Amino acid sequence: MPKFMFIYHGGGRPETPEEGEKVMAAWGAWMEGIGANLIDGGNPAGMSKTVSATGVSDDGGANPVSGYTLVNAADMDAACEMAKGCPILEGGKGTVEVAEAMEM
């Protein structure tokens, strides 16, 4: 079965412990719903650097990554359906980029 990467952009960190518990519960429920198709729940990402032929930039690029998840899905449409339930989308604060992890 094909593997897909969910690359998160935006979102934010909880401001209180109570908000953190609520956010973690939402992520846990979403991942539980993915079930056996969840390969790696992933992690949040810290500030990134962009490496190019001309050097290293500290700005994280045009659309910095804020985290990732790896899943199995039948195809791109099925992966996008899974991603639609992602808690980062709540309130329009973040996005999920979906890409197939191509076998080599």
PDB file of C-alpha atoms in Angstrom:
ATOM      1  CA  MET A   1       0.000   0.000   0.000  1.00  0.00           C
ATOM      2  CA  PRO A   2       1.360   3.470  -0.822  1.00  0.00           C
ATOM      3  CA  LYS A   3       2.756   5.640   1.957  1.00  0.00           C
ATOM      4  CA  PHE A   4       1.901   9.322   2.299  1.00  0.00           C
ATOM      5  CA  MET A   5       3.484  12.160   4.211  1.00  0.00           C
ATOM      6  CA  PHE A   6       1.322  14.729   5.934  1.00  0.00           C
ATOM      7  CA  ILE A   7       3.472  17.839   6.267  1.00  0.00           C
ATOM      8  CA  TYR A   8       1.984  20.441   8.587  1.00  0.00           C
ATOM      9  CA  HIS A   9       2.327  24.177   8.113  1.00  0.00           C
ATOM     10  CA  GLY A  10       1.175  26.799  10.598  1.00  0.00           C
ATOM     11  CA  GLY A  11      -0.871  25.998  13.656  1.00  0.00           C
ATOM     12  CA  GLY A  12       0.430  27.055  17.017  1.00  0.00           C
ATOM     13  CA  ARG A  13       1.436  25.884  20.456  1.00  0.00           C
ATOM     14  CA  PRO A  14      -1.127  25.718  23.264  1.00  0.00           C
ATOM     15  CA  GLU A  15      -0.985  28.686  25.624  1.00  0.00           C
ATOM     16  CA  THR A  16      -2.199  26.894  28.774  1.00  0.00           C
ATOM     17  CA  PRO A  17      -1.873  23.355  30.163  1.00  0.00           C
ATOM     18  CA  GLU A  18      -5.636  22.909  29.770  1.00  0.00           C
ATOM     19  CA  GLU A  19      -5.485  23.943  26.129  1.00  0.00           C
ATOM     20  CA  GLY A  20      -2.531  21.562  25.669  1.00  0.00           C
ATOM     21  CA  GLU A  21      -4.572  18.657  27.052  1.00  0.00           C
ATOM     22  CA  LYS A  22      -7.463  19.491  24.730  1.00  0.00           C
ATOM     23  CA  VAL A  23      -5.162  19.733  21.696  1.00  0.00           C
ATOM     24  CA  MET A  24      -3.398  16.454  22.532  1.00  0.00           C
ATOM     25  CA  ALA A  25      -6.759  14.714  22.980  1.00  0.00           C
ATOM     26  CA  ALA A  26      -7.882  15.942  19.538  1.00  0.00           C
ATOM     27  CA  TRP A  27      -4.673  14.713  17.899  1.00  0.00           C
ATOM     28  CA  GLY A  28      -4.899  11.377  19.733  1.00  0.00           C
ATOM     29  CA  ALA A  29      -8.501  10.837  18.641  1.00  0.00           C
ATOM     30  CA  TRP A  30      -7.677  11.705  15.032  1.00  0.00           C
ATOM     31  CA  MET A  31      -4.695   9.340  14.969  1.00  0.00           C
ATOM     32  CA  GLU A  32      -6.752   6.611  16.626  1.00  0.00           C
ATOM     33  CA  GLY A  33      -9.276   7.033  13.806  1.00  0.00           C
ATOM     34  CA  ILE A  34      -6.542   6.406  11.238  1.00  0.00           C
ATOM     35  CA  GLY A  35      -5.971   3.072  12.965  1.00  0.00           C
ATOM     36  CA  ALA A  36      -3.583   0.546  11.422  1.00  0.00           C
ATOM     37  CA  ASN A  37      -2.846   2.932   8.534  1.00  0.00           C
ATOM     38  CA  LEU A  38      -0.862   5.173  10.886  1.00  0.00           C
ATOM     39  CA  ILE A  39       2.823   4.403  10.242  1.00  0.00           C
ATOM     40  CA  ASP A  40       4.381   7.190  12.346  1.00  0.00           C
ATOM     41  CA  GLY A  41       2.376   9.751  14.296  1.00  0.00           C
ATOM     42  CA  GLY A  42       5.282  12.130  13.805  1.00  0.00           C
ATOM     43  CA  ASN A  43       6.215  15.136  15.879  1.00  0.00           C
ATOM     44  CA  PRO A  44       6.064  18.896  15.849  1.00  0.00           C
ATOM     45  CA  ALA A  45       9.029  20.537  14.138  1.00  0.00           C
ATOM     46  CA  GLY A  46      11.252  23.293  15.460  1.00  0.00           C
ATOM     47  CA  MET A  47      12.430  26.250  13.394  1.00  0.00           C
ATOM     48  CA  SER A  48      14.052  25.007  10.217  1.00  0.00           C
ATOM     49  CA  LYS A  49      16.936  26.254   8.120  1.00  0.00           C
ATOM     50  CA  THR A  50      17.007  26.285   4.340  1.00  0.00           C
ATOM     51  CA  VAL A  51      20.141  24.964   2.672  1.00  0.00           C
ATOM     52  CA  SER A  52      20.828  26.050  -0.906  1.00  0.00           C
ATOM     53  CA  ALA A  53      23.836  26.168  -3.213  1.00  0.00           C
ATOM     54  CA  THR A  54      24.508  29.704  -1.972  1.00  0.00           C
ATOM     55  CA  GLY A  55      24.422  28.970   1.749  1.00  0.00           C
ATOM     56  CA  VAL A  56      22.161  28.439   4.744  1.00  0.00           C
ATOM     57  CA  SER A  57      19.188  30.666   5.592  1.00  0.00           C
ATOM     58  CA  ASP A  58      17.669  30.780   9.093  1.00  0.00           C
ATOM     59  CA  ASP A  59      14.158  31.875   8.061  1.00  0.00           C
ATOM     60  CA  GLY A  60      12.554  28.443   7.611  1.00  0.00           C
ATOM     61  CA  GLY A  61      11.669  29.170   4.001  1.00  0.00           C
ATOM     62  CA  ALA A  62       8.490  30.578   2.496  1.00  0.00           C
ATOM     63  CA  ASN A  63       6.175  28.173   4.337  1.00  0.00           C
ATOM     64  CA  PRO A  64       7.969  26.612   7.345  1.00  0.00           C
ATOM     65  CA  VAL A  65       7.142  23.062   8.362  1.00  0.00           C
ATOM     66  CA  SER A  66       5.493  22.714  11.764  1.00  0.00           C
ATOM     67  CA  GLY A  67       5.311  18.884  11.917  1.00  0.00           C
ATOM     68  CA  TYR A  68       4.665  15.632  10.079  1.00  0.00           C
ATOM     69  CA  THR A  69       2.833  12.271  10.099  1.00  0.00           C
ATOM     70  CA  LEU A  70       3.277   9.182   7.893  1.00  0.00           C
ATOM     71  CA  VAL A  71       0.300   7.036   6.835  1.00  0.00           C
ATOM     72  CA  ASN A  72      -0.682   4.230   4.495  1.00  0.00           C
ATOM     73  CA  ALA A  73      -3.525   4.990   2.085  1.00  0.00           C
ATOM     74  CA  ALA A  74      -4.909   3.374  -1.052  1.00  0.00           C
ATOM     75  CA  ASP A  75      -4.250   6.505  -3.122  1.00  0.00           C
ATOM     76  CA  MET A  76      -3.880  10.298  -2.960  1.00  0.00           C
ATOM     77  CA  ASP A  77      -7.636  10.832  -2.661  1.00  0.00           C
ATOM     78  CA  ALA A  78      -7.849   8.489   0.336  1.00  0.00           C
ATOM     79  CA  ALA A  79      -4.850  10.209   1.968  1.00  0.00           C
ATOM     80  CA  CYS A  80      -6.454  13.628   1.469  1.00  0.00           C
ATOM     81  CA  GLU A  81      -9.680  12.354   3.061  1.00  0.00           C
ATOM     82  CA  MET A  82      -7.658  11.263   6.115  1.00  0.00           C
ATOM     83  CA  ALA A  83      -5.928  14.635   6.263  1.00  0.00           C
ATOM     84  CA  LYS A  84      -9.255  16.503   6.248  1.00  0.00           C
ATOM     85  CA  GLY A  85      -9.819  15.408   9.859  1.00  0.00           C
ATOM     86  CA  CYS A  86      -6.485  16.723  11.115  1.00  0.00           C
ATOM     87  CA  PRO A  87      -6.786  18.982  14.176  1.00  0.00           C
ATOM     88  CA  ILE A  88      -4.327  21.521  12.719  1.00  0.00           C
ATOM     89  CA  LEU A  89      -7.106  22.570  10.320  1.00  0.00           C
ATOM     90  CA  GLU A  90      -9.424  23.659  13.156  1.00  0.00           C
ATOM     91  CA  GLY A  91      -9.961  27.385  13.097  1.00  0.00           C
ATOM     92  CA  GLY A  92      -8.030  27.816   9.854  1.00  0.00           C
ATOM     93  CA  LYS A  93      -4.709  28.119  11.707  1.00  0.00           C
ATOM     94  CA  GLY A  94      -2.799  25.532   9.716  1.00  0.00           C
ATOM     95  CA  THR A  95      -2.652  23.395   6.598  1.00  0.00           C
ATOM     96  CA  VAL A  96      -1.729  19.827   5.690  1.00  0.00           C
ATOM     97  CA  GLU A  97       0.425  19.204   2.639  1.00  0.00           C
ATOM     98  CA  VAL A  98      -0.085  15.619   1.374  1.00  0.00           C
ATOM     99  CA  ALA A  99       2.622  13.919  -0.693  1.00  0.00           C
ATOM    100  CA  GLU A 100       3.221  10.306  -1.645  1.00  0.00           C
ATOM    101  CA  ALA A 101       6.467   8.815  -0.352  1.00  0.00           C
ATOM    102  CA  MET A 102       7.686   7.254  -3.583  1.00  0.00           C
ATOM    103  CA  GLU A 103       9.280   3.810  -3.451  1.00  0.00           C
ATOM    104  CA  MET A 104      12.793   3.651  -4.885  1.00  0.00           C
TER     105      MET A 104
END
